[in-house]
Amino acid sequence: MGGAQPYRAGKLPAVRFTAAAVQIAPQKGDVAANLGRIADAAIRSSSEGADLVVFPETSTSGYFLQGGVADAALTTDSLAGELSGRLRELTRPLDVILGFYERADEGFYNSAAHLACTASGCEVVHLHRKFFLPTYGVFDEERFVTRGGHIGSYRCRFGDFAILICEDIWHSISATIAALSGAEALVAISASPARGFAGDNIENLERYERLLRSISEEHGVWTINSMLVGFEGGKGFTGGSMIVDPLGRVVARGPTAQEHMLMAEVDMNEVARARAASPLLSDLKCSTLEIIRLLKAAAREE
Amino acid sequence: MTEDIASLPIVRPEHPEEDPLLDLNPHLVADWLVKFLQDECVRKRGISRAVIGLSGGVDSAVTTYLCARAFAPENTFVFRMPYTISSPESFAHAQLVIDELGLPDRTIDITAMADGYLTQFEDDASATRIGNVCARCRMIVLFDQSAKLRALPIGTGNKTERMFGYFTWHADDAPPINPLGDLYKTQVWRLAEHLGVPEVIIQKPPTADLVKGQTDEGDFGISYRRADRILCRLLAGWTPEQLIEFGFDKNDVEIVRRRVATTHWKRHLPTVAMLSDSAINEFYLRPVDY
């Protein structure tokens, strides 16, 4: 067991919970209006039985803002505060994960916050800042936001989670790092403008399905995906959110290009069962040190 | 060679008649463009009526079919705007669309409008200049009718003519919403077939209808189908040398390359002298829908 991690003390017993993934079309740059709709959808998801609700990348503002990022960005604390004031109708705990443009002392980020919310307020459980910023073609992120510096798991009341945002998901190494660091569920949020209309479905949405299923079946993790919808200056976001089980099966799928609330039962016991049947992550852990050596050598060769 | 290897079945990529780079799923595209029109017009702007200049050609016909789906036929207002030398055939083809969809329509002859300038002040203007004046008159009519009807003018330009600069600047390209602008002409034909546009409109040679007997392809010196195969590869990063090596005709490649290379300015707003670090669209950057 050369490179394997030691037993992780304090691991939570596997739980079952209900996850909701909400596809929304934000009103461009109108943060107050979007927070209101996000809160309404969160309350609705809770009343429908959700324990966790996930909103897409940049759901508080819309995605293509250019210099408007500075107008729409919120600090993580102010985001938690704004939602706290709008979630007083909650009758039981609800975890909310949502994408937003973050204002920090050192600059702006394309971030996702995990908030634990009750009627009395929201607390920040975790913050992920997008690591891979697409800056090519229609994308121009690195001009307006700063690159995040970390990918890894964190603990919440459902188990060990990790968050990835859009291009983070397109690099297989992101999910690999997340899984190696202990994640048993990945929350993958995105704002993906549709392109490629030759096949049975939109090309980049088909790619998302391949990516998410591949992540889940390789690492034995749940993947909870929420995709933005709506058009921004002619660029339409796909929707088609998916919840994928640790065997790589799509257990719930949202429609294309329509606002929608997707719900599914997530049984974290499935993680251990999937990993027993296909111990790829265990094999990977055993080879971690060798892989690091190879990565360093490959980087030097470049 | 052993017999089993000699008889091993071989599978090769199929070579469909259509260029795979121009392939599209017309059902998927039509649904997406209807959503686009509804989202941009109704959700964003609160406007659920469209105004379209219906020429009798395939681009405005396809745009009209999409708008009729997005806003309902009774909210899709089409305008025929003939000039004195416009073809009666174009007029008749537009009527086919009007009848097929049951659209509110109106004919506004722009001859008096255009000739108020041309015959009075510029009676020796070239065909190109007359064409530009007509296109700009039609733009004035469409925008004014939109204001009257509380509707949005919907553009009809396709990607091929946009890339070729084959339009009148601040005229055909002026409407704020355009569903076809990222589809090559070849793809517009596919979409037209799917939407049920009358066959005679799909099959006829495209024309700007400025001079009797004029066709787009005659003006270009290359057919749309050949041009699109080259154009889509140029835009995907192929060099002219690679295109010729691939088998495209050298003259065809040069026609397409030159059309694109000499018309970049037509795909932009006017050039503004920059004097500050808050120059609009240079430093001060806000998206169109902000």
mmCIF file with all atom_site columns, C-alpha atoms in Angstrom, chain A residues 22-118:
data_model
loop_
_atom_site.group_PDB
_atom_site.id
_atom_site.type_symbol
_atom_site.label_atom_id
_atom_site.label_alt_id
_atom_site.label_comp_id
_atom_site.label_asym_id
_atom_site.label_entity_id
_atom_site.label_seq_id
_atom_site.pdbx_PDB_ins_code
_atom_site.Cartn_x
_atom_site.Cartn_y
_atom_site.Cartn_z
_atom_site.occupancy
_atom_site.B_iso_or_equiv
_atom_site.pdbx_formal_charge
_atom_site.auth_seq_id
_atom_site.auth_comp_id
_atom_site.auth_asym_id
_atom_site.auth_atom_id
_atom_site.pdbx_PDB_model_num
ATOM 1  C CA . VAL A 1 22  ? -31.628 23.925 -10.424 1.00 0.00 ? 22  VAL A CA 1
ATOM 2  C CA . GLN A 1 23  ? -31.142 25.232 -13.965 1.00 0.00 ? 23  GLN A CA 1
ATOM 3  C CA . ILE A 1 24  ? -31.829 28.938 -14.000 1.00 0.00 ? 24  ILE A CA 1
ATOM 4  C CA . ALA A 1 25  ? -31.530 31.792 -16.482 1.00 0.00 ? 25  ALA A CA 1
ATOM 5  C CA . PRO A 1 26  ? -30.254 34.767 -14.464 1.00 0.00 ? 26  PRO A CA 1
ATOM 6  C CA . GLN A 1 27  ? -31.262 38.315 -15.232 1.00 0.00 ? 27  GLN A CA 1
ATOM 7  C CA . LYS A 1 28  ? -28.074 39.820 -16.540 1.00 0.00 ? 28  LYS A CA 1
ATOM 8  C CA . GLY A 1 29  ? -26.238 41.734 -13.837 1.00 0.00 ? 29  GLY A CA 1
ATOM 9  C CA . ASP A 1 30  ? -29.298 42.054 -11.566 1.00 0.00 ? 30  ASP A CA 1
ATOM 10 C CA . VAL A 1 31  ? -27.862 40.413 -8.465  1.00 0.00 ? 31  VAL A CA 1
ATOM 11 C CA . ALA A 1 32  ? -30.728 41.314 -6.129  1.00 0.00 ? 32  ALA A CA 1
ATOM 12 C CA . ALA A 1 33  ? -33.337 39.867 -8.484  1.00 0.00 ? 33  ALA A CA 1
ATOM 13 C CA . ASN A 1 34  ? -31.285 36.719 -9.028  1.00 0.00 ? 34  ASN A CA 1
ATOM 14 C CA . LEU A 1 35  ? -30.693 36.187 -5.319  1.00 0.00 ? 35  LEU A CA 1
ATOM 15 C CA . GLY A 1 36  ? -34.453 36.466 -4.854  1.00 0.00 ? 36  GLY A CA 1
ATOM 16 C CA . ARG A 1 37  ? -35.114 33.773 -7.468  1.00 0.00 ? 37  ARG A CA 1
ATOM 17 C CA . ILE A 1 38  ? -32.336 31.581 -6.081  1.00 0.00 ? 38  ILE A CA 1
ATOM 18 C CA . ALA A 1 39  ? -33.819 31.844 -2.594  1.00 0.00 ? 39  ALA A CA 1
ATOM 19 C CA . ASP A 1 40  ? -37.316 31.088 -3.888  1.00 0.00 ? 40  ASP A CA 1
ATOM 20 C CA . ALA A 1 41  ? -36.009 28.032 -5.740  1.00 0.00 ? 41  ALA A CA 1
ATOM 21 C CA . ALA A 1 42  ? -34.065 26.922 -2.663  1.00 0.00 ? 42  ALA A CA 1
ATOM 22 C CA . ILE A 1 43  ? -37.173 27.145 -0.483  1.00 0.00 ? 43  ILE A CA 1
ATOM 23 C CA . ARG A 1 44  ? -39.195 25.298 -3.115  1.00 0.00 ? 44  ARG A CA 1
ATOM 24 C CA . SER A 1 45  ? -36.527 22.584 -3.326  1.00 0.00 ? 45  SER A CA 1
ATOM 25 C CA . SER A 1 46  ? -36.618 22.179 0.443   1.00 0.00 ? 46  SER A CA 1
ATOM 26 C CA . SER A 1 47  ? -40.391 21.878 0.442   1.00 0.00 ? 47  SER A CA 1
ATOM 27 C CA . GLU A 1 48  ? -40.016 19.186 -2.246  1.00 0.00 ? 48  GLU A CA 1
ATOM 28 C CA . GLY A 1 49  ? -37.669 17.258 0.029   1.00 0.00 ? 49  GLY A CA 1
ATOM 29 C CA . ALA A 1 50  ? -34.197 18.489 -0.924  1.00 0.00 ? 50  ALA A CA 1
ATOM 30 C CA . ASP A 1 51  ? -31.409 18.483 1.640   1.00 0.00 ? 51  ASP A CA 1
ATOM 31 C CA . LEU A 1 52  ? -28.933 19.984 -0.818  1.00 0.00 ? 52  LEU A CA 1
ATOM 32 C CA . VAL A 1 53  ? -29.657 22.340 -3.677  1.00 0.00 ? 53  VAL A CA 1
ATOM 33 C CA . VAL A 1 54  ? -27.086 23.250 -6.332  1.00 0.00 ? 54  VAL A CA 1
ATOM 34 C CA . PHE A 1 55  ? -27.213 26.288 -8.630  1.00 0.00 ? 55  PHE A CA 1
ATOM 35 C CA . PRO A 1 56  ? -25.047 26.850 -11.717 1.00 0.00 ? 56  PRO A CA 1
ATOM 36 C CA . GLU A 1 57  ? -21.873 28.819 -12.286 1.00 0.00 ? 57  GLU A CA 1
ATOM 37 C CA . THR A 1 58  ? -22.407 32.614 -12.011 1.00 0.00 ? 58  THR A CA 1
ATOM 38 C CA . SER A 1 59  ? -26.045 32.096 -11.108 1.00 0.00 ? 59  SER A CA 1
ATOM 39 C CA . THR A 1 60  ? -26.220 35.408 -9.213  1.00 0.00 ? 60  THR A CA 1
ATOM 40 C CA . SER A 1 61  ? -25.385 37.509 -12.255 1.00 0.00 ? 61  SER A CA 1
ATOM 41 C CA . GLY A 1 62  ? -25.125 35.668 -15.576 1.00 0.00 ? 62  GLY A CA 1
ATOM 42 C CA . TYR A 1 63  ? -21.826 34.575 -17.069 1.00 0.00 ? 63  TYR A CA 1
ATOM 43 C CA . PHE A 1 64  ? -20.635 37.036 -19.752 1.00 0.00 ? 64  PHE A CA 1
ATOM 44 C CA . LEU A 1 65  ? -20.191 40.267 -17.805 1.00 0.00 ? 65  LEU A CA 1
ATOM 45 C CA . GLN A 1 66  ? -16.803 41.556 -18.996 1.00 0.00 ? 66  GLN A CA 1
ATOM 46 C CA . GLY A 1 67  ? -16.053 44.626 -16.840 1.00 0.00 ? 67  GLY A CA 1
ATOM 47 C CA . GLY A 1 68  ? -19.435 44.178 -15.178 1.00 0.00 ? 68  GLY A CA 1
ATOM 48 C CA . VAL A 1 69  ? -17.831 41.547 -12.942 1.00 0.00 ? 69  VAL A CA 1
ATOM 49 C CA . ALA A 1 70  ? -16.790 44.402 -10.657 1.00 0.00 ? 70  ALA A CA 1
ATOM 50 C CA . ASP A 1 71  ? -20.411 45.595 -10.420 1.00 0.00 ? 71  ASP A CA 1
ATOM 51 C CA . ALA A 1 72  ? -21.883 42.153 -9.680  1.00 0.00 ? 72  ALA A CA 1
ATOM 52 C CA . ALA A 1 73  ? -19.234 40.572 -7.457  1.00 0.00 ? 73  ALA A CA 1
ATOM 53 C CA . LEU A 1 74  ? -20.055 39.800 -3.822  1.00 0.00 ? 74  LEU A CA 1
ATOM 54 C CA . THR A 1 75  ? -17.840 38.858 -0.922  1.00 0.00 ? 75  THR A CA 1
ATOM 55 C CA . THR A 1 76  ? -18.545 35.377 0.340   1.00 0.00 ? 76  THR A CA 1
ATOM 56 C CA . ASP A 1 77  ? -19.786 36.805 3.625   1.00 0.00 ? 77  ASP A CA 1
ATOM 57 C CA . SER A 1 78  ? -22.149 39.204 1.884   1.00 0.00 ? 78  SER A CA 1
ATOM 58 C CA . LEU A 1 79  ? -23.471 36.361 -0.284  1.00 0.00 ? 79  LEU A CA 1
ATOM 59 C CA . ALA A 1 80  ? -24.180 34.327 2.856   1.00 0.00 ? 80  ALA A CA 1
ATOM 60 C CA . GLY A 1 81  ? -25.772 37.381 4.460   1.00 0.00 ? 81  GLY A CA 1
ATOM 61 C CA . GLU A 1 82  ? -27.954 38.182 1.451   1.00 0.00 ? 82  GLU A CA 1
ATOM 62 C CA . LEU A 1 83  ? -29.233 34.606 1.260   1.00 0.00 ? 83  LEU A CA 1
ATOM 63 C CA . SER A 1 84  ? -29.753 34.393 5.021   1.00 0.00 ? 84  SER A CA 1
ATOM 64 C CA . GLY A 1 85  ? -32.191 37.259 4.814   1.00 0.00 ? 85  GLY A CA 1
ATOM 65 C CA . ARG A 1 86  ? -34.112 35.530 2.038   1.00 0.00 ? 86  ARG A CA 1
ATOM 66 C CA . LEU A 1 87  ? -34.304 32.006 3.479   1.00 0.00 ? 87  LEU A CA 1
ATOM 67 C CA . ARG A 1 88  ? -36.236 32.670 6.683   1.00 0.00 ? 88  ARG A CA 1
ATOM 68 C CA . GLU A 1 89  ? -39.101 30.502 5.438   1.00 0.00 ? 89  GLU A CA 1
ATOM 69 C CA . LEU A 1 90  ? -36.971 27.339 5.579   1.00 0.00 ? 90  LEU A CA 1
ATOM 70 C CA . THR A 1 91  ? -38.508 24.786 7.896   1.00 0.00 ? 91  THR A CA 1
ATOM 71 C CA . ARG A 1 92  ? -35.496 22.459 8.019   1.00 0.00 ? 92  ARG A CA 1
ATOM 72 C CA . PRO A 1 93  ? -31.778 22.630 7.220   1.00 0.00 ? 93  PRO A CA 1
ATOM 73 C CA . LEU A 1 94  ? -30.827 23.070 3.586   1.00 0.00 ? 94  LEU A CA 1
ATOM 74 C CA . ASP A 1 95  ? -27.326 23.149 2.114   1.00 0.00 ? 95  ASP A CA 1
ATOM 75 C CA . VAL A 1 96  ? -26.980 25.510 -0.844  1.00 0.00 ? 96  VAL A CA 1
ATOM 76 C CA . ILE A 1 97  ? -24.126 25.423 -3.349  1.00 0.00 ? 97  ILE A CA 1
ATOM 77 C CA . LEU A 1 98  ? -24.083 28.218 -5.902  1.00 0.00 ? 98  LEU A CA 1
ATOM 78 C CA . GLY A 1 99  ? -21.763 29.875 -8.362  1.00 0.00 ? 99  GLY A CA 1
ATOM 79 C CA . PHE A 1 100 ? -21.096 33.621 -8.123  1.00 0.00 ? 100 PHE A CA 1
ATOM 80 C CA . TYR A 1 101 ? -18.534 36.262 -8.998  1.00 0.00 ? 101 TYR A CA 1
ATOM 81 C CA . GLU A 1 102 ? -16.580 36.760 -5.794  1.00 0.00 ? 102 GLU A CA 1
ATOM 82 C CA . ARG A 1 103 ? -15.030 40.002 -4.622  1.00 0.00 ? 103 ARG A CA 1
ATOM 83 C CA . ALA A 1 104 ? -11.979 39.410 -2.429  1.00 0.00 ? 104 ALA A CA 1
ATOM 84 C CA . ASP A 1 105 ? -9.313  41.728 -1.085  1.00 0.00 ? 105 ASP A CA 1
ATOM 85 C CA . GLU A 1 106 ? -6.867  40.714 -3.795  1.00 0.00 ? 106 GLU A CA 1
ATOM 86 C CA . GLY A 1 107 ? -9.262  40.681 -6.757  1.00 0.00 ? 107 GLY A CA 1
ATOM 87 C CA . PHE A 1 108 ? -12.227 38.915 -8.308  1.00 0.00 ? 108 PHE A CA 1
ATOM 88 C CA . TYR A 1 109 ? -12.843 35.185 -8.681  1.00 0.00 ? 109 TYR A CA 1
ATOM 89 C CA . ASN A 1 110 ? -15.307 32.920 -10.440 1.00 0.00 ? 110 ASN A CA 1
ATOM 90 C CA . SER A 1 111 ? -16.306 30.996 -7.309  1.00 0.00 ? 111 SER A CA 1
ATOM 91 C CA . ALA A 1 112 ? -18.761 28.592 -5.780  1.00 0.00 ? 112 ALA A CA 1
ATOM 92 C CA . ALA A 1 113 ? -19.837 28.696 -2.147  1.00 0.00 ? 113 ALA A CA 1
ATOM 93 C CA . HIS A 1 114 ? -21.263 25.848 -0.092  1.00 0.00 ? 114 HIS A CA 1
ATOM 94 C CA . LEU A 1 115 ? -23.577 27.336 2.521   1.00 0.00 ? 115 LEU A CA 1
ATOM 95 C CA . ALA A 1 116 ? -25.339 25.489 5.351   1.00 0.00 ? 116 ALA A CA 1
ATOM 96 C CA . CYS A 1 117 ? -28.646 27.283 5.731   1.00 0.00 ? 117 CYS A CA 1
ATOM 97 C CA . THR A 1 118 ? -31.517 27.282 8.191   1.00 0.00 ? 118 THR A CA 1
#
